[in-house]
XYZ file of C-alpha atoms in Angstrom:
372
model
C 67.080 -16.996 -15.404
C 66.320 -19.691 -12.684
C 69.691 -20.852 -12.194
C 70.094 -20.282 -8.494
C 67.100 -22.587 -7.871
C 68.315 -25.203 -10.062
C 72.068 -25.503 -8.950
C 70.854 -27.652 -6.098
C 68.894 -29.882 -8.477
C 71.085 -32.899 -8.558
C 68.320 -35.567 -9.367
C 66.697 -34.716 -12.584
C 63.962 -36.562 -14.280
C 63.497 -35.725 -18.072
C 60.429 -36.971 -19.371
C 60.436 -37.654 -23.167
C 57.562 -40.169 -23.628
C 57.518 -40.041 -27.480
C 59.403 -42.029 -30.399
C 63.526 -42.698 -30.679
C 64.025 -40.027 -33.017
C 62.155 -37.743 -30.480
C 64.578 -38.811 -27.576
C 67.401 -38.236 -30.044
C 66.766 -34.818 -30.882
C 66.449 -34.087 -26.965
C 70.295 -35.060 -26.406
C 71.772 -31.393 -26.557
C 69.520 -30.411 -24.206
C 70.034 -33.446 -21.894
C 73.491 -32.784 -22.359
C 73.356 -28.834 -21.383
C 71.757 -30.009 -18.035
C 74.592 -32.409 -17.547
C 77.396 -30.144 -18.227
C 75.615 -26.596 -16.143
C 74.737 -28.884 -13.155
C 76.639 -32.081 -12.899
C 73.226 -33.654 -12.114
C 72.183 -37.117 -12.458
C 69.309 -37.906 -15.335
C 66.783 -40.236 -15.417
C 64.723 -40.288 -18.209
C 60.973 -41.119 -18.668
C 60.498 -42.793 -21.880
C 58.441 -44.966 -24.095
C 58.655 -48.539 -25.341
C 59.137 -47.202 -29.192
C 62.611 -45.432 -27.938
C 63.565 -47.736 -25.257
C 66.519 -49.378 -27.640
C 68.258 -46.096 -27.976
C 68.622 -45.068 -24.555
C 72.029 -46.969 -23.377
C 73.713 -45.413 -26.324
C 72.758 -41.684 -25.003
C 76.191 -41.193 -22.659
C 74.389 -38.474 -20.597
C 71.403 -40.542 -19.550
C 72.097 -42.012 -16.042
C 68.888 -44.111 -15.829
C 66.062 -44.992 -17.322
C 62.160 -45.605 -16.676
C 60.083 -47.163 -19.550
C 56.750 -46.359 -19.416
C 54.043 -45.732 -22.165
C 51.722 -43.138 -21.461
C 48.217 -42.529 -22.593
C 48.778 -38.971 -23.428
C 51.296 -40.407 -26.064
C 50.406 -42.476 -28.904
C 51.483 -46.089 -28.367
C 50.184 -49.730 -28.912
C 49.956 -50.533 -25.314
C 46.837 -49.674 -23.199
C 47.261 -47.949 -20.163
C 44.926 -47.453 -16.989
C 44.708 -45.383 -14.216
C 46.037 -47.964 -11.771
C 49.319 -47.640 -13.858
C 49.693 -43.922 -13.751
C 48.642 -44.272 -9.700
C 52.064 -46.774 -9.631
C 54.186 -44.808 -11.747
C 53.729 -41.867 -9.633
C 54.598 -43.576 -6.606
C 57.568 -45.317 -8.268
C 58.603 -41.944 -9.042
C 58.148 -40.496 -5.724
C 60.495 -43.248 -4.410
C 63.271 -41.710 -6.421
C 63.356 -38.663 -4.373
C 63.882 -36.192 -7.844
C 64.815 -32.638 -7.421
C 63.270 -31.794 -10.478
C 61.225 -32.408 -13.398
C 61.477 -31.420 -16.948
C 58.575 -32.463 -19.682
C 59.730 -32.162 -23.184
C 57.042 -31.714 -25.934
C 56.345 -31.135 -29.185
C 54.322 -28.159 -29.768
C 51.375 -30.354 -30.631
C 51.254 -31.834 -27.627
C 50.155 -30.758 -24.080
C 52.600 -30.661 -20.876
C 49.577 -30.765 -18.278
C 49.012 -33.973 -17.999
C 52.894 -35.160 -17.548
C 52.754 -32.049 -14.900
C 49.981 -33.856 -12.851
C 51.771 -36.998 -12.912
C 54.802 -35.431 -11.430
C 53.027 -33.100 -8.742
C 51.724 -36.365 -7.624
C 55.004 -38.123 -7.286
C 55.646 -35.106 -4.910
C 58.528 -33.610 -7.270
C 58.882 -30.093 -5.871
C 60.415 -28.477 -9.190
C 58.524 -28.843 -12.692
C 59.062 -27.104 -15.601
C 57.544 -27.516 -19.228
C 56.151 -25.430 -22.091
C 52.400 -24.851 -21.827
C 49.979 -22.715 -23.754
C 47.330 -22.452 -20.983
C 48.304 -21.128 -17.678
C 49.150 -24.573 -15.319
C 48.914 -22.898 -12.291
C 50.419 -24.893 -9.458
C 50.915 -27.917 -11.989
C 54.092 -26.309 -12.875
C 56.442 -24.456 -11.248
C 58.548 -22.954 -13.872
C 56.908 -22.663 -16.896
C 57.476 -21.573 -20.527
C 54.642 -19.822 -22.180
C 54.430 -22.184 -25.636
C 54.483 -19.421 -28.367
C 54.945 -22.239 -31.436
C 53.745 -22.456 -33.840
C 51.299 -19.406 -33.760
C 54.103 -16.925 -33.777
C 56.799 -19.070 -35.065
C 57.924 -22.636 -35.251
C 61.580 -24.039 -34.489
C 63.288 -26.528 -35.156
C 62.765 -29.344 -32.135
C 66.512 -29.017 -30.810
C 66.101 -25.057 -30.069
C 63.312 -25.611 -28.753
C 64.191 -28.219 -26.085
C 67.543 -25.960 -25.850
C 65.146 -23.048 -25.142
C 63.577 -25.185 -22.526
C 66.186 -25.991 -20.061
C 67.657 -22.637 -20.611
C 65.050 -21.388 -18.188
C 67.206 -23.332 -15.720
C 70.469 -21.531 -16.728
C 71.544 -24.827 -18.573
C 73.884 -24.126 -21.779
C 76.153 -26.187 -23.786
C 78.931 -25.196 -26.312
C 78.455 -28.509 -28.576
C 74.418 -29.082 -29.805
C 75.129 -32.001 -31.804
C 72.953 -34.991 -31.436
C 74.462 -37.097 -29.256
C 74.798 -40.791 -29.800
C 77.624 -43.476 -28.827
C 78.407 -46.797 -30.390
C 80.840 -49.371 -28.537
C 83.798 -51.082 -30.513
C 81.942 -54.620 -29.614
C 78.914 -53.401 -31.953
C 81.028 -52.363 -34.584
C 82.876 -55.362 -34.693
C 79.208 -57.547 -34.319
C 78.222 -55.359 -37.431
C 80.944 -56.138 -39.233
C 81.240 -60.326 -38.745
C 77.551 -60.178 -39.627
C 78.481 -58.088 -42.988
C 81.266 -60.873 -43.503
C 78.725 -64.009 -42.644
C 76.039 -62.584 -44.897
C 78.751 -62.327 -47.976
C 78.277 -58.705 -48.008
C 81.788 -56.701 -49.370
C 81.711 -53.394 -48.023
C 85.236 -52.882 -48.526
C 85.011 -49.683 -51.100
C 82.016 -48.477 -48.849
C 77.971 -48.981 -49.124
C 75.196 -47.032 -49.149
C 71.858 -47.442 -46.526
C 68.057 -47.405 -48.160
C 65.843 -47.337 -45.117
C 62.043 -47.507 -46.320
C 60.134 -48.556 -43.813
C 57.734 -46.070 -41.525
C 55.917 -46.066 -38.524
C 52.905 -44.114 -40.207
C 51.162 -45.090 -43.265
C 51.090 -41.459 -44.012
C 55.009 -41.197 -44.081
C 55.522 -44.077 -46.702
C 57.233 -43.393 -50.391
C 55.803 -45.940 -52.412
C 57.500 -48.896 -53.205
C 57.936 -48.881 -57.150
C 59.972 -45.630 -56.938
C 61.949 -47.086 -54.036
C 62.783 -49.949 -56.729
C 63.285 -47.434 -59.569
C 65.684 -44.960 -56.947
C 67.536 -48.663 -56.428
C 68.380 -48.993 -60.123
C 69.337 -45.475 -60.599
C 71.884 -45.636 -57.680
C 73.010 -48.963 -58.085
C 75.246 -47.633 -61.276
C 76.959 -45.494 -58.785
C 78.838 -49.072 -57.817
C 78.315 -48.661 -54.332
C 76.396 -51.873 -52.488
C 72.993 -50.865 -51.134
C 71.832 -52.174 -47.910
C 68.230 -52.381 -47.511
C 67.896 -51.595 -43.543
C 64.298 -52.011 -41.076
C 62.977 -54.123 -38.653
C 62.091 -57.773 -38.942
C 58.835 -57.217 -39.320
C 59.865 -54.715 -42.738
C 61.491 -57.654 -44.291
C 58.396 -57.892 -46.618
C 59.018 -54.551 -48.336
C 62.883 -54.420 -47.943
C 63.188 -57.784 -49.803
C 60.727 -56.697 -52.841
C 63.200 -53.651 -53.077
C 66.044 -55.643 -52.781
C 64.923 -57.958 -55.374
C 63.661 -55.361 -58.160
C 66.536 -53.403 -57.411
C 69.072 -56.473 -58.173
C 72.526 -57.701 -57.552
C 73.578 -54.808 -56.037
C 70.668 -54.325 -53.316
C 70.904 -56.671 -50.535
C 67.927 -56.976 -47.443
C 69.474 -57.014 -44.278
C 66.301 -55.677 -42.338
C 66.017 -57.458 -39.039
C 69.789 -58.300 -39.023
C 71.186 -55.765 -36.521
C 70.605 -54.677 -33.020
C 70.539 -51.159 -32.381
C 74.130 -50.652 -31.957
C 74.909 -52.445 -34.347
C 72.761 -50.045 -36.424
C 74.223 -47.144 -34.978
C 77.455 -48.471 -36.389
C 76.333 -49.501 -39.436
C 75.058 -46.050 -40.278
C 78.575 -44.207 -38.883
C 79.887 -46.277 -41.663
C 77.672 -45.539 -44.390
C 78.861 -43.242 -47.505
C 75.345 -42.173 -47.428
C 71.875 -43.267 -45.994
C 68.303 -42.603 -48.017
C 65.558 -43.036 -45.790
C 61.829 -41.434 -44.951
C 61.352 -39.454 -42.069
C 61.928 -41.733 -38.900
C 64.707 -42.131 -35.995
C 67.150 -43.695 -38.777
C 67.601 -39.817 -40.036
C 68.399 -38.831 -36.716
C 70.943 -41.499 -36.180
C 72.562 -40.407 -39.384
C 72.961 -36.661 -38.435
C 74.267 -37.823 -34.790
C 76.913 -40.187 -36.634
C 77.520 -37.180 -39.301
C 76.545 -39.596 -42.215
C 75.296 -37.482 -44.807
C 71.241 -38.357 -45.463
C 68.825 -37.821 -48.422
C 65.555 -37.728 -46.881
C 61.914 -38.245 -48.247
C 60.303 -36.152 -46.363
C 56.416 -36.763 -45.830
C 55.146 -33.100 -44.797
C 53.989 -33.997 -41.189
C 56.508 -32.273 -38.601
C 58.772 -29.597 -40.642
C 60.516 -29.115 -36.962
C 61.881 -32.504 -37.194
C 64.693 -32.166 -39.965
C 67.777 -33.925 -39.354
C 69.806 -31.370 -37.404
C 73.668 -30.285 -38.301
C 74.544 -32.962 -41.075
C 75.280 -32.729 -44.646
C 72.212 -33.949 -46.781
C 69.137 -32.829 -48.772
C 65.372 -33.178 -48.388
C 62.544 -34.136 -50.684
C 59.163 -32.985 -49.166
C 56.078 -34.565 -50.553
C 52.140 -34.086 -48.970
C 50.319 -36.571 -46.798
C 47.423 -37.776 -48.712
C 44.336 -36.318 -47.570
C 42.683 -39.275 -45.885
C 45.955 -39.869 -43.710
C 46.252 -35.749 -42.759
C 46.327 -35.545 -38.480
C 43.054 -34.408 -36.597
C 44.611 -32.537 -34.337
C 44.180 -28.739 -35.043
C 47.530 -27.507 -33.917
C 49.009 -29.672 -36.997
C 46.360 -28.873 -39.368
C 47.344 -25.290 -38.434
C 50.886 -25.603 -39.119
C 50.315 -27.659 -42.271
C 48.125 -25.017 -43.800
C 49.641 -21.626 -42.649
C 53.127 -22.435 -41.682
C 54.775 -25.554 -43.707
C 55.525 -24.932 -47.195
C 53.362 -27.216 -49.702
C 54.573 -29.747 -52.065
C 52.144 -31.768 -53.657
C 54.139 -33.905 -56.208
C 55.837 -36.952 -54.687
C 59.732 -36.416 -55.635
C 60.893 -38.786 -58.193
C 63.702 -41.084 -58.350
C 65.953 -39.343 -61.024
C 66.088 -36.302 -58.993
C 66.772 -38.045 -55.480
C 69.742 -40.171 -57.143
C 71.424 -36.959 -58.769
C 70.807 -35.395 -55.323
C 72.866 -38.161 -53.547
C 75.229 -38.645 -56.275
C 76.044 -34.799 -55.769
C 76.083 -35.334 -51.859
C 78.483 -38.202 -51.790
C 80.710 -35.670 -54.053
C 80.763 -32.872 -52.085
C 84.056 -31.944 -50.108
C 82.444 -29.119 -47.822
C 81.133 -30.923 -44.507
C 79.970 -27.860 -43.508
C 76.825 -27.510 -45.466
C 74.401 -28.650 -43.738
C 70.755 -29.030 -44.060
C 69.142 -25.842 -43.264
C 66.555 -26.495 -39.551
C 64.168 -24.129 -41.338
C 64.280 -25.988 -44.676
C 60.244 -26.965 -44.324
C 59.000 -23.647 -42.605
C 57.316 -20.607 -44.066
């Protein structure tokens, strides 16, 4: 434990430069830092996660940058990194903590924080980082074990002595967002007075998609439960959501692109249940304690919904879309369950119906559901 060193750290930079879902899964670790050290937390994150930051109450400040060692659609030059290092130096941070998944290296971010003059630098590392990190946790994942991302992040901050008694995902939504969400539903003549379901079919990566015909069949089966189905997504996903809504029929409504991030959180919090591919939506549902059924392409087994009632239906990624990352390849072959067949709509609909009827809110998805 390094708590005496970390007690003096009141301005901490936390680097979580991935997607929205990754940042949401880091919230228990951020909460542990905030509660333990009463510190000011600045998060360096990506444009992909930017819209969720304002709904995470333990974040005091944010720096938005896409970094070249994280997948993004933004080109970054060496000059951009030098400018970022200068910007970070101006904050005079006491410490930096770099959060990663096991298939990433923390060392590029460690070099950045060293260049920024941040005196204390913590991260996982598989290699010996020498002076790049002042504090490091040897990364035993995935070759010795695989754990949920929330547990991984909490174990990292535990090096500092940071702990929390409540490790649920943390998202807050305002009353204003709830009012705006309800107003938009009313304007669209969508009656949700008896409840509603969310279908979220859009994917950021082709390898995660669940086929359109199966979405339509699933919607037709779920329609028999009597609740309206809202097809959510971004405005860019309207071609997909509108096709599913049209195929399902009167019980389904396409609302893709209709809501802001805050309004979508409010919509998710009020839903009877969510059916989604493996994307940030499942982590928003978990944070809102909304039951969730996940159509889970077998990519990252450590990213299942955390502490929420639900069901997971795994399926393999097509061979041509498999990651070329050797660490991910190892996990795929030796640490993750094998499930070749696509889950069928009838089984998914039956699981959703059972989930909506169950009374025991403590029946959480097991965090190691997909891990051998």
